[in-house]
PDB file of C-alpha atoms and ligand atoms in Angstrom:
ATOM      1  CA  MET A   1     -15.266  -7.831  12.849  1.00  0.00           C
ATOM      2  CA  SER A   2     -12.215  -8.170  11.095  1.00  0.00           C
ATOM      3  CA  TYR A   3     -11.349 -11.049   8.288  1.00  0.00           C
ATOM      4  CA  LEU A   4      -8.371 -13.068   7.295  1.00  0.00           C
ATOM      5  CA  ILE A   5      -7.572 -12.761   3.913  1.00  0.00           C
ATOM      6  CA  TYR A   6      -4.400 -15.012   3.574  1.00  0.00           C
ATOM      7  CA  ARG A   7      -1.979 -16.735   6.078  1.00  0.00           C
ATOM      8  CA  GLY A   8       1.377 -18.324   4.488  1.00  0.00           C
ATOM      9  CA  PRO A   9       4.613 -17.529   3.021  1.00  0.00           C
ATOM     10  CA  SER A  10       5.674 -14.372   2.069  1.00  0.00           C
ATOM     11  CA  LEU A  11       5.951 -14.226  -2.032  1.00  0.00           C
ATOM     12  CA  ILE A  12       9.344 -12.032  -1.277  1.00  0.00           C
ATOM     13  CA  ASP A  13      11.159 -14.510   1.189  1.00  0.00           C
ATOM     14  CA  ARG A  14       8.723 -17.167   2.321  1.00  0.00           C
ATOM     15  CA  ALA A  15       8.783 -15.817   5.837  1.00  0.00           C
ATOM     16  CA  PRO A  16       4.933 -16.491   7.648  1.00  0.00           C
ATOM     17  CA  ILE A  17       2.778 -13.475   6.868  1.00  0.00           C
ATOM     18  CA  PHE A  18      -0.916 -12.765   7.115  1.00  0.00           C
ATOM     19  CA  ALA A  19      -3.137 -10.509   5.517  1.00  0.00           C
ATOM     20  CA  ALA A  20      -6.378  -8.991   7.176  1.00  0.00           C
ATOM     21  CA  LEU A  21      -9.144  -6.820   6.369  1.00  0.00           C
ATOM     22  CA  THR A  22     -10.626  -4.490   8.515  1.00  0.00           C
ATOM     23  CA  GLY A  23     -13.172  -1.544   8.490  1.00  0.00           C
ATOM     24  CA  ILE A  24     -16.261  -3.675   7.583  1.00  0.00           C
ATOM     25  CA  GLU A  25     -18.521  -2.502  10.284  1.00  0.00           C
ATOM     26  CA  ILE A  26     -16.789   0.627  11.154  1.00  0.00           C
ATOM     27  CA  PRO A  27     -14.871   1.784   8.014  1.00  0.00           C
ATOM     28  CA  SER A  28     -11.798   3.847   8.107  1.00  0.00           C
ATOM     29  CA  SER A  29     -11.965   7.467   9.387  1.00  0.00           C
ATOM     30  CA  ASN A  30      -9.191   8.559   7.603  1.00  0.00           C
ATOM     31  CA  PRO A  31      -9.457  11.820   6.192  1.00  0.00           C
ATOM     32  CA  LYS A  32      -7.643  11.176   3.062  1.00  0.00           C
ATOM     33  CA  THR A  33      -9.072   7.807   1.749  1.00  0.00           C
ATOM     34  CA  GLY A  34     -12.627   8.369   3.256  1.00  0.00           C
ATOM     35  CA  PRO A  35     -14.622   5.446   4.347  1.00  0.00           C
ATOM     36  CA  MET A  36     -12.790   2.587   3.058  1.00  0.00           C
ATOM     37  CA  ALA A  37     -12.428  -1.079   4.103  1.00  0.00           C
ATOM     38  CA  GLN A  38      -8.546  -1.761   4.504  1.00  0.00           C
ATOM     39  CA  ILE A  39      -6.164  -4.809   4.103  1.00  0.00           C
ATOM     40  CA  TRP A  40      -3.281  -4.879   6.141  1.00  0.00           C
ATOM     41  CA  VAL A  41      -0.339  -7.405   5.567  1.00  0.00           C
ATOM     42  CA  LEU A  42       1.908  -8.287   8.211  1.00  0.00           C
ATOM     43  CA  ARG A  43       4.504 -10.715   9.370  1.00  0.00           C
ATOM     44  CA  ASP A  44       2.766 -13.458  11.478  1.00  0.00           C
ATOM     45  CA  ASP A  45       5.410 -14.505  13.663  1.00  0.00           C
ATOM     46  CA  ILE A  46       6.815 -10.907  15.148  1.00  0.00           C
ATOM     47  CA  PRO A  47       5.609  -7.757  16.263  1.00  0.00           C
ATOM     48  CA  PRO A  48       5.412  -5.000  13.253  1.00  0.00           C
ATOM     49  CA  ILE A  49       7.813  -2.912  15.486  1.00  0.00           C
ATOM     50  CA  GLU A  50      10.355  -5.725  16.032  1.00  0.00           C
ATOM     51  CA  ALA A  51      10.131  -6.403  12.263  1.00  0.00           C
ATOM     52  CA  VAL A  52      10.888  -2.653  11.501  1.00  0.00           C
ATOM     53  CA  HIS A  53      13.919  -2.781  13.611  1.00  0.00           C
ATOM     54  CA  THR A  54      15.095  -5.900  12.675  1.00  0.00           C
ATOM     55  CA  GLY A  55      14.815  -5.360   8.964  1.00  0.00           C
ATOM     56  CA  GLN A  56      12.218  -8.429   8.848  1.00  0.00           C
ATOM     57  CA  ASP A  57       9.694  -6.273   7.583  1.00  0.00           C
ATOM     58  CA  VAL A  58      11.252  -6.928   4.359  1.00  0.00           C
ATOM     59  CA  SER A  59       8.762  -9.798   3.955  1.00  0.00           C
ATOM     60  CA  VAL A  60       5.839  -7.349   3.998  1.00  0.00           C
ATOM     61  CA  CYS A  61       7.180  -4.137   2.689  1.00  0.00           C
ATOM     62  CA  GLY A  62      10.014  -5.416   0.206  1.00  0.00           C
ATOM     63  CA  ASP A  63      12.420  -2.971  -0.828  1.00  0.00           C
ATOM     64  CA  CYS A  64      10.560   0.065  -0.005  1.00  0.00           C
ATOM     65  CA  LYS A  65      12.912   2.909   0.327  1.00  0.00           C
ATOM     66  CA  LEU A  66      10.553   4.311   2.987  1.00  0.00           C
ATOM     67  CA  ARG A  67      11.308   1.477   5.106  1.00  0.00           C
ATOM     68  CA  GLY A  68      14.590   3.233   6.497  1.00  0.00           C
ATOM     69  CA  ASP A  69      17.862   1.159   7.048  1.00  0.00           C
ATOM     70  CA  GLY A  70      16.405  -2.061   8.316  1.00  0.00           C
ATOM     71  CA  THR A  71      16.910  -1.129  11.919  1.00  0.00           C
ATOM     72  CA  GLY A  72      14.088   1.594  12.268  1.00  0.00           C
ATOM     73  CA  LYS A  73      16.143   4.663  11.531  1.00  0.00           C
ATOM     74  CA  GLN A  74      16.004   7.178   8.438  1.00  0.00           C
ATOM     75  CA  ARG A  75      12.341   5.593   8.183  1.00  0.00           C
ATOM     76  CA  SER A  76      10.178   7.872   5.947  1.00  0.00           C
ATOM     77  CA  CYS A  77       6.862   5.550   5.835  1.00  0.00           C
ATOM     78  CA  TYR A  78       4.200   7.725   7.093  1.00  0.00           C
ATOM     79  CA  VAL A  79       2.442   4.360   8.876  1.00  0.00           C
ATOM     80  CA  GLN A  80       3.228   4.634  12.773  1.00  0.00           C
ATOM     81  CA  VAL A  81       3.872   0.426  13.290  1.00  0.00           C
ATOM     82  CA  TRP A  82       3.141   0.813  16.936  1.00  0.00           C
ATOM     83  CA  GLN A  83      -0.369   1.700  16.333  1.00  0.00           C
ATOM     84  CA  ALA A  84      -3.042   0.175  14.138  1.00  0.00           C
ATOM     85  CA  PRO A  85      -0.696  -2.339  12.620  1.00  0.00           C
ATOM     86  CA  ASN A  86       0.404  -3.319  15.894  1.00  0.00           C
ATOM     87  CA  ASN A  87      -3.186  -3.700  17.024  1.00  0.00           C
ATOM     88  CA  VAL A  88      -4.162  -5.704  14.044  1.00  0.00           C
ATOM     89  CA  PHE A  89      -1.118  -8.404  14.967  1.00  0.00           C
ATOM     90  CA  LYS A  90      -2.256  -8.623  18.588  1.00  0.00           C
ATOM     91  CA  HIS A  91      -5.591  -9.712  17.564  1.00  0.00           C
ATOM     92  CA  ARG A  92      -4.787 -12.030  14.407  1.00  0.00           C
ATOM     93  CA  HIS A  93      -5.625 -15.120  16.037  1.00  0.00           C
ATOM     94  CA  LYS A  94      -9.274 -14.048  16.454  1.00  0.00           C
ATOM     95  CA  LEU A  95      -9.738 -13.073  12.691  1.00  0.00           C
ATOM     96  CA  LYS A  96     -12.319 -15.065  11.087  1.00  0.00           C
ATOM     97  CA  PRO A  97     -12.146 -16.578   7.522  1.00  0.00           C
ATOM     98  CA  ALA A  98     -13.185 -13.898   4.824  1.00  0.00           C
ATOM     99  CA  PRO A  99     -16.151 -14.990   2.686  1.00  0.00           C
ATOM    100  CA  PRO A 100     -15.724 -14.154  -0.873  1.00  0.00           C
ATOM    101  CA  LYS A 101     -19.253 -12.093  -0.636  1.00  0.00           C
ATOM    102  CA  ILE A 102     -17.454  -9.835   2.049  1.00  0.00           C
ATOM    103  CA  TYR A 103     -15.787  -7.649  -0.702  1.00  0.00           C
ATOM    104  CA  ASP A 104     -18.927  -7.219  -3.021  1.00  0.00           C
ATOM    105  CA  GLY A 105     -19.743  -3.408  -3.724  1.00  0.00           C
ATOM    106  CA  ARG A 106     -17.148  -2.059  -1.009  1.00  0.00           C
ATOM    107  CA  ALA A 107     -14.518   0.455  -1.517  1.00  0.00           C
ATOM    108  CA  ILE A 108     -11.186  -1.113  -0.292  1.00  0.00           C
ATOM    109  CA  ARG A 109      -7.455   0.021   0.451  1.00  0.00           C
ATOM    110  CA  PHE A 110      -5.049  -2.427  -0.293  1.00  0.00           C
ATOM    111  CA  GLY A 111      -2.261  -2.370   2.218  1.00  0.00           C
ATOM    112  CA  ALA A 112      -2.752  -0.032   4.882  1.00  0.00           C
ATOM    113  CA  TYR A 113       0.266  -1.114   6.028  1.00  0.00           C
ATOM    114  CA  GLY A 114       2.398  -3.622   3.960  1.00  0.00           C
ATOM    115  CA  GLU A 115       1.854  -4.390   0.400  1.00  0.00           C
ATOM    116  CA  VAL A 116      -0.552  -6.981  -1.268  1.00  0.00           C
ATOM    117  CA  SER A 117       2.336  -8.081  -3.829  1.00  0.00           C
ATOM    118  CA  VAL A 118       3.644 -10.268  -1.194  1.00  0.00           C
ATOM    119  CA  ILE A 119       0.503 -12.334  -1.434  1.00  0.00           C
ATOM    120  CA  PRO A 120      -0.868 -14.455  -4.302  1.00  0.00           C
ATOM    121  CA  VAL A 121      -2.122 -11.993  -7.316  1.00  0.00           C
ATOM    122  CA  HIS A 122      -5.080 -14.313  -7.894  1.00  0.00           C
ATOM    123  CA  LEU A 123      -6.600 -13.021  -4.391  1.00  0.00           C
ATOM    124  CA  VAL A 124      -5.901  -9.604  -5.285  1.00  0.00           C
ATOM    125  CA  ALA A 125      -7.946  -9.951  -8.659  1.00  0.00           C
ATOM    126  CA  ASP A 126     -10.548 -11.609  -6.801  1.00  0.00           C
ATOM    127  CA  ILE A 127     -10.714  -8.825  -4.288  1.00  0.00           C
ATOM    128  CA  HIS A 128     -10.476  -6.091  -7.114  1.00  0.00           C
ATOM    129  CA  ARG A 129     -13.162  -7.908  -9.074  1.00  0.00           C
ATOM    130  CA  ARG A 130     -15.594  -7.958  -6.548  1.00  0.00           C
ATOM    131  CA  ALA A 131     -15.289  -4.731  -5.344  1.00  0.00           C
ATOM    132  CA  LYS A 132     -16.786  -1.143  -5.961  1.00  0.00           C
ATOM    133  CA  MET A 133     -13.117   0.127  -6.135  1.00  0.00           C
ATOM    134  CA  THR A 134     -10.140  -0.282  -4.854  1.00  0.00           C
ATOM    135  CA  THR A 135      -6.648   1.135  -4.338  1.00  0.00           C
ATOM    136  CA  GLY A 136      -3.118   0.084  -3.930  1.00  0.00           C
ATOM    137  CA  TYR A 137       0.459   0.579  -4.419  1.00  0.00           C
ATOM    138  CA  THR A 138       3.629  -1.505  -5.044  1.00  0.00           C
ATOM    139  CA  HIS A 139       7.226  -0.580  -4.457  1.00  0.00           C
ATOM    140  CA  GLN A 140       8.208  -4.131  -5.965  1.00  0.00           C
ATOM    141  CA  TRP A 141       7.077  -3.490  -9.363  1.00  0.00           C
ATOM    142  CA  LYS A 142      10.589  -4.117 -10.887  1.00  0.00           C
ATOM    143  CA  THR A 143      10.602  -7.763  -9.813  1.00  0.00           C
ATOM    144  CA  THR A 144       6.711  -8.574  -8.845  1.00  0.00           C
ATOM    145  CA  ASP A 145       4.603 -10.546 -10.855  1.00  0.00           C
ATOM    146  CA  PRO A 146       3.370  -7.789 -13.812  1.00  0.00           C
ATOM    147  CA  GLU A 147      -0.321  -8.987 -13.400  1.00  0.00           C
ATOM    148  CA  PHE A 148      -0.305  -7.007 -10.372  1.00  0.00           C
ATOM    149  CA  LYS A 149      -0.232  -3.953 -12.550  1.00  0.00           C
ATOM    150  CA  HIS A 150      -3.859  -4.228 -13.384  1.00  0.00           C
ATOM    151  CA  TYR A 151      -4.612  -3.431  -9.554  1.00  0.00           C
ATOM    152  CA  LEU A 152      -1.725  -1.432  -8.159  1.00  0.00           C
ATOM    153  CA  MET A 153       0.389   1.600  -8.894  1.00  0.00           C
ATOM    154  CA  ALA A 154       3.923   1.511  -9.252  1.00  0.00           C
ATOM    155  CA  SER A 155       5.261   3.694  -6.304  1.00  0.00           C
ATOM    156  CA  CYS A 156       8.202   5.681  -7.348  1.00  0.00           C
ATOM    157  CA  ASP A 157      10.452   8.124  -5.558  1.00  0.00           C
ATOM    158  CA  SER A 158      12.072   9.804  -8.197  1.00  0.00           C
ATOM    159  CA  VAL A 159      11.558  10.760 -11.810  1.00  0.00           C
ATOM    160  CA  GLU A 160      14.037   8.063 -13.104  1.00  0.00           C
ATOM    161  CA  GLU A 161      12.216   5.618 -11.491  1.00  0.00           C
ATOM    162  CA  ARG A 162       8.771   6.790 -12.851  1.00  0.00           C
ATOM    163  CA  GLU A 163      10.268   6.396 -16.322  1.00  0.00           C
ATOM    164  CA  LEU A 164      11.468   2.948 -15.749  1.00  0.00           C
ATOM    165  CA  ALA A 165       8.210   1.990 -14.694  1.00  0.00           C
ATOM    166  CA  LYS A 166       6.214   3.483 -17.512  1.00  0.00           C
ATOM    167  CA  GLU A 167       8.787   1.342 -19.516  1.00  0.00           C
ATOM    168  CA  LYS A 168       7.364  -1.767 -17.861  1.00  0.00           C
ATOM    169  CA  GLY A 169       4.037  -0.768 -18.377  1.00  0.00           C
ATOM    170  CA  TRP A 170       2.902   0.769 -14.983  1.00  0.00           C
ATOM    171  CA  ALA A 171       0.355   3.458 -13.820  1.00  0.00           C
ATOM    172  CA  THR A 172       2.688   5.297 -11.333  1.00  0.00           C
ATOM    173  CA  PHE A 173       2.631   7.002  -8.306  1.00  0.00           C
ATOM    174  CA  ARG A 174       5.210   9.553  -7.416  1.00  0.00           C
ATOM    175  CA  ILE A 175       6.362  10.903  -4.056  1.00  0.00           C
ATOM    176  CA  LYS A 176       7.946  14.035  -4.735  1.00  0.00           C
ATOM    177  CA  GLN A 177       9.760  17.177  -2.683  1.00  0.00           C
ATOM    178  CA  PRO A 178       7.825  20.245  -2.681  1.00  0.00           C
ATOM    179  CA  HIS A 179       9.820  22.154  -5.013  1.00  0.00           C
ATOM    180  CA  GLU A 180       9.719  19.694  -7.818  1.00  0.00           C
ATOM    181  CA  PHE A 181       7.713  19.873 -10.751  1.00  0.00           C
ATOM    182  CA  LEU A 182       4.912  17.535 -12.402  1.00  0.00           C
ATOM    183  CA  GLU A 183       6.074  15.539 -15.229  1.00  0.00           C
ATOM    184  CA  ALA A 184       4.079  15.176 -18.501  1.00  0.00           C
ATOM    185  CA  GLY A 185       0.857  12.650 -17.723  1.00  0.00           C
ATOM    186  CA  GLU A 186       1.152  13.382 -14.269  1.00  0.00           C
ATOM    187  CA  VAL A 187      -1.432  14.885 -11.985  1.00  0.00           C
ATOM    188  CA  LEU A 188      -1.443  15.972  -8.208  1.00  0.00           C
ATOM    189  CA  CYS A 189      -3.345  13.797  -6.031  1.00  0.00           C
ATOM    190  CA  PRO A 190      -6.690  15.415  -5.272  1.00  0.00           C
ATOM    191  CA  ALA A 191      -6.652  14.745  -1.322  1.00  0.00           C
ATOM    192  CA  SER A 192      -3.113  16.214  -1.051  1.00  0.00           C
ATOM    193  CA  LYS A 193      -2.797  19.375   0.885  1.00  0.00           C
ATOM    194  CA  GLU A 194      -1.038  21.017  -2.084  1.00  0.00           C
ATOM    195  CA  ALA A 195      -3.976  20.076  -4.348  1.00  0.00           C
ATOM    196  CA  GLY A 196      -6.568  21.718  -1.879  1.00  0.00           C
ATOM    197  CA  MET A 197      -8.155  18.490  -0.415  1.00  0.00           C
ATOM    198  CA  LYS A 198     -10.512  18.398  -3.004  1.00  0.00           C
ATOM    199  CA  LYS A 199     -11.347  14.631  -2.795  1.00  0.00           C
ATOM    200  CA  GLN A 200     -10.907  11.571  -1.147  1.00  0.00           C
ATOM    201  CA  CYS A 201      -9.739   8.301  -2.307  1.00  0.00           C
ATOM    202  CA  ILE A 202     -13.040   6.413  -2.126  1.00  0.00           C
ATOM    203  CA  THR A 203     -14.509   9.535  -4.749  1.00  0.00           C
ATOM    204  CA  CYS A 204     -11.424   9.843  -6.677  1.00  0.00           C
ATOM    205  CA  GLY A 205     -10.302   6.216  -7.492  1.00  0.00           C
ATOM    206  CA  LEU A 206      -7.285   7.024  -9.601  1.00  0.00           C
ATOM    207  CA  CYS A 207      -4.863   4.585  -7.865  1.00  0.00           C
ATOM    208  CA  ALA A 208      -6.420   1.239  -9.336  1.00  0.00           C
ATOM    209  CA  GLY A 209      -3.428   0.545 -11.582  1.00  0.00           C
ATOM    210  CA  VAL A 210      -3.574   0.285 -15.420  1.00  0.00           C
ATOM    211  CA  ARG A 211      -7.376   0.128 -16.511  1.00  0.00           C
ATOM    212  CA  PRO A 212      -8.642  -2.919 -18.532  1.00  0.00           C
ATOM    213  CA  ASN A 213      -8.510  -0.480 -21.659  1.00  0.00           C
ATOM    214  CA  GLY A 214      -4.939   0.101 -21.070  1.00  0.00           C
ATOM    215  CA  LYS A 215      -5.211   3.407 -20.111  1.00  0.00           C
ATOM    216  CA  SER A 216      -4.087   5.122 -16.711  1.00  0.00           C
ATOM    217  CA  ILE A 217      -3.209   8.345 -14.908  1.00  0.00           C
ATOM    218  CA  ASP A 218       0.014   8.835 -13.061  1.00  0.00           C
ATOM    219  CA  VAL A 219      -0.669  10.493  -9.801  1.00  0.00           C
ATOM    220  CA  VAL A 220       2.118  12.762  -7.676  1.00  0.00           C
ATOM    221  CA  ILE A 221       1.902  13.715  -4.043  1.00  0.00           C
ATOM    222  CA  ASN A 222       4.249  15.745  -1.775  1.00  0.00           C
ATOM    223  CA  VAL A 223       6.382  13.560   0.617  1.00  0.00           C
ATOM    224  CA  HIS A 224       4.264  13.656   3.968  1.00  0.00           C
ATOM    225  CA  GLY A 225       4.173  12.137   7.520  1.00  0.00           C
ATOM    226  CA  ALA A 226       5.986  11.533  10.223  1.00  0.00           C
ATOM    227  CA  GLY A 227       9.078  10.540   8.630  1.00  0.00           C
ATOM    228  CA  GLN A 228       9.089  13.048   5.743  1.00  0.00           C
ATOM    229  CA  ARG A 229      12.513  14.677   6.709  1.00  0.00           C
ATOM    230  CA  HIS A 230      14.451  11.415   6.116  1.00  0.00           C
ATOM    231  CA  PHE A 231      12.996  11.340   2.336  1.00  0.00           C
ATOM    232  CA  GLY A 232      15.698  10.915  -0.209  1.00  0.00           C
ATOM    233  CA  GLY A 233      18.504  10.857   2.669  1.00  0.00           C
ATOM    234  CA  VAL A 234      17.785  14.303   3.820  1.00  0.00           C
ATOM    235  CA  THR A 235      17.948  14.497   7.814  1.00  0.00           C
TER     236      THR A 235
HETATM  237  S1  SF4 B 301      -4.967  10.174  -6.556  1.00  0.00           S
HETATM  238 FE1  SF4 B 301      -6.974   9.617  -5.699  1.00  0.00          FE
HETATM  239  S2  SF4 B 301      -6.990   7.474  -5.080  1.00  0.00           S
HETATM  240 FE2  SF4 B 301      -4.843   8.006  -5.363  1.00  0.00          FE
HETATM  241  S3  SF4 B 301      -4.249   8.774  -3.366  1.00  0.00           S
HETATM  242 FE3  SF4 B 301      -4.927  10.589  -4.118  1.00  0.00          FE
HETATM  243  S4  SF4 B 301      -7.354  10.709  -3.819  1.00  0.00           S
HETATM  244 FE4  SF4 B 301      -6.537   8.677  -3.248  1.00  0.00          FE
END
């Protein structure tokens, strides 16, 4: 059973989008995250592959550089949109409204595809409050509601971006080239190959934004996934 969390306009461009919760009966088998339930954010009117190839994925991905050039080229996002996202899209009219208690005590990954900063922040806050733990990321940290910093990591693609995000008070998740070093205050993602895959997200939980006490740990991972050769314009 999968559930509908939101159906309405994108906070980026007001295009029709929806957010779905999956993995309740059968949690994700993703070896990096562990068995977490997942939230997907997709266009409601066009399949995700069409959205990627026409640039209309901006409604759910914003200005994330990993999207590529808006035609499907130069894409470095690790998500293969014709797989799981397309499956969620195809079955979107069978989704049941999510009962509030569905989140209680669960481990939930925000934005298995798309990002939750395009849906109202109070929905994300409520899920975070009810869940046992959540992880999530946003590339929209320069422009989005700063309230999201309590639930999401600022995705950064360079040291300069991370410095700007820190000035704005975000916890950061930086993708780097393998030869780059860690900066002060950063730790390697323990689920990464370069850190020896010591943990999964479900047992780590660092990527939950700035904590209520104002503290945070910034995370780094080497670029990975199918499109990694396009990262930073390298082809
Ligand atoms: S730092 Fe922890 S929560 Fe974040 S991606 Fe890595 S394993 Fe997952």
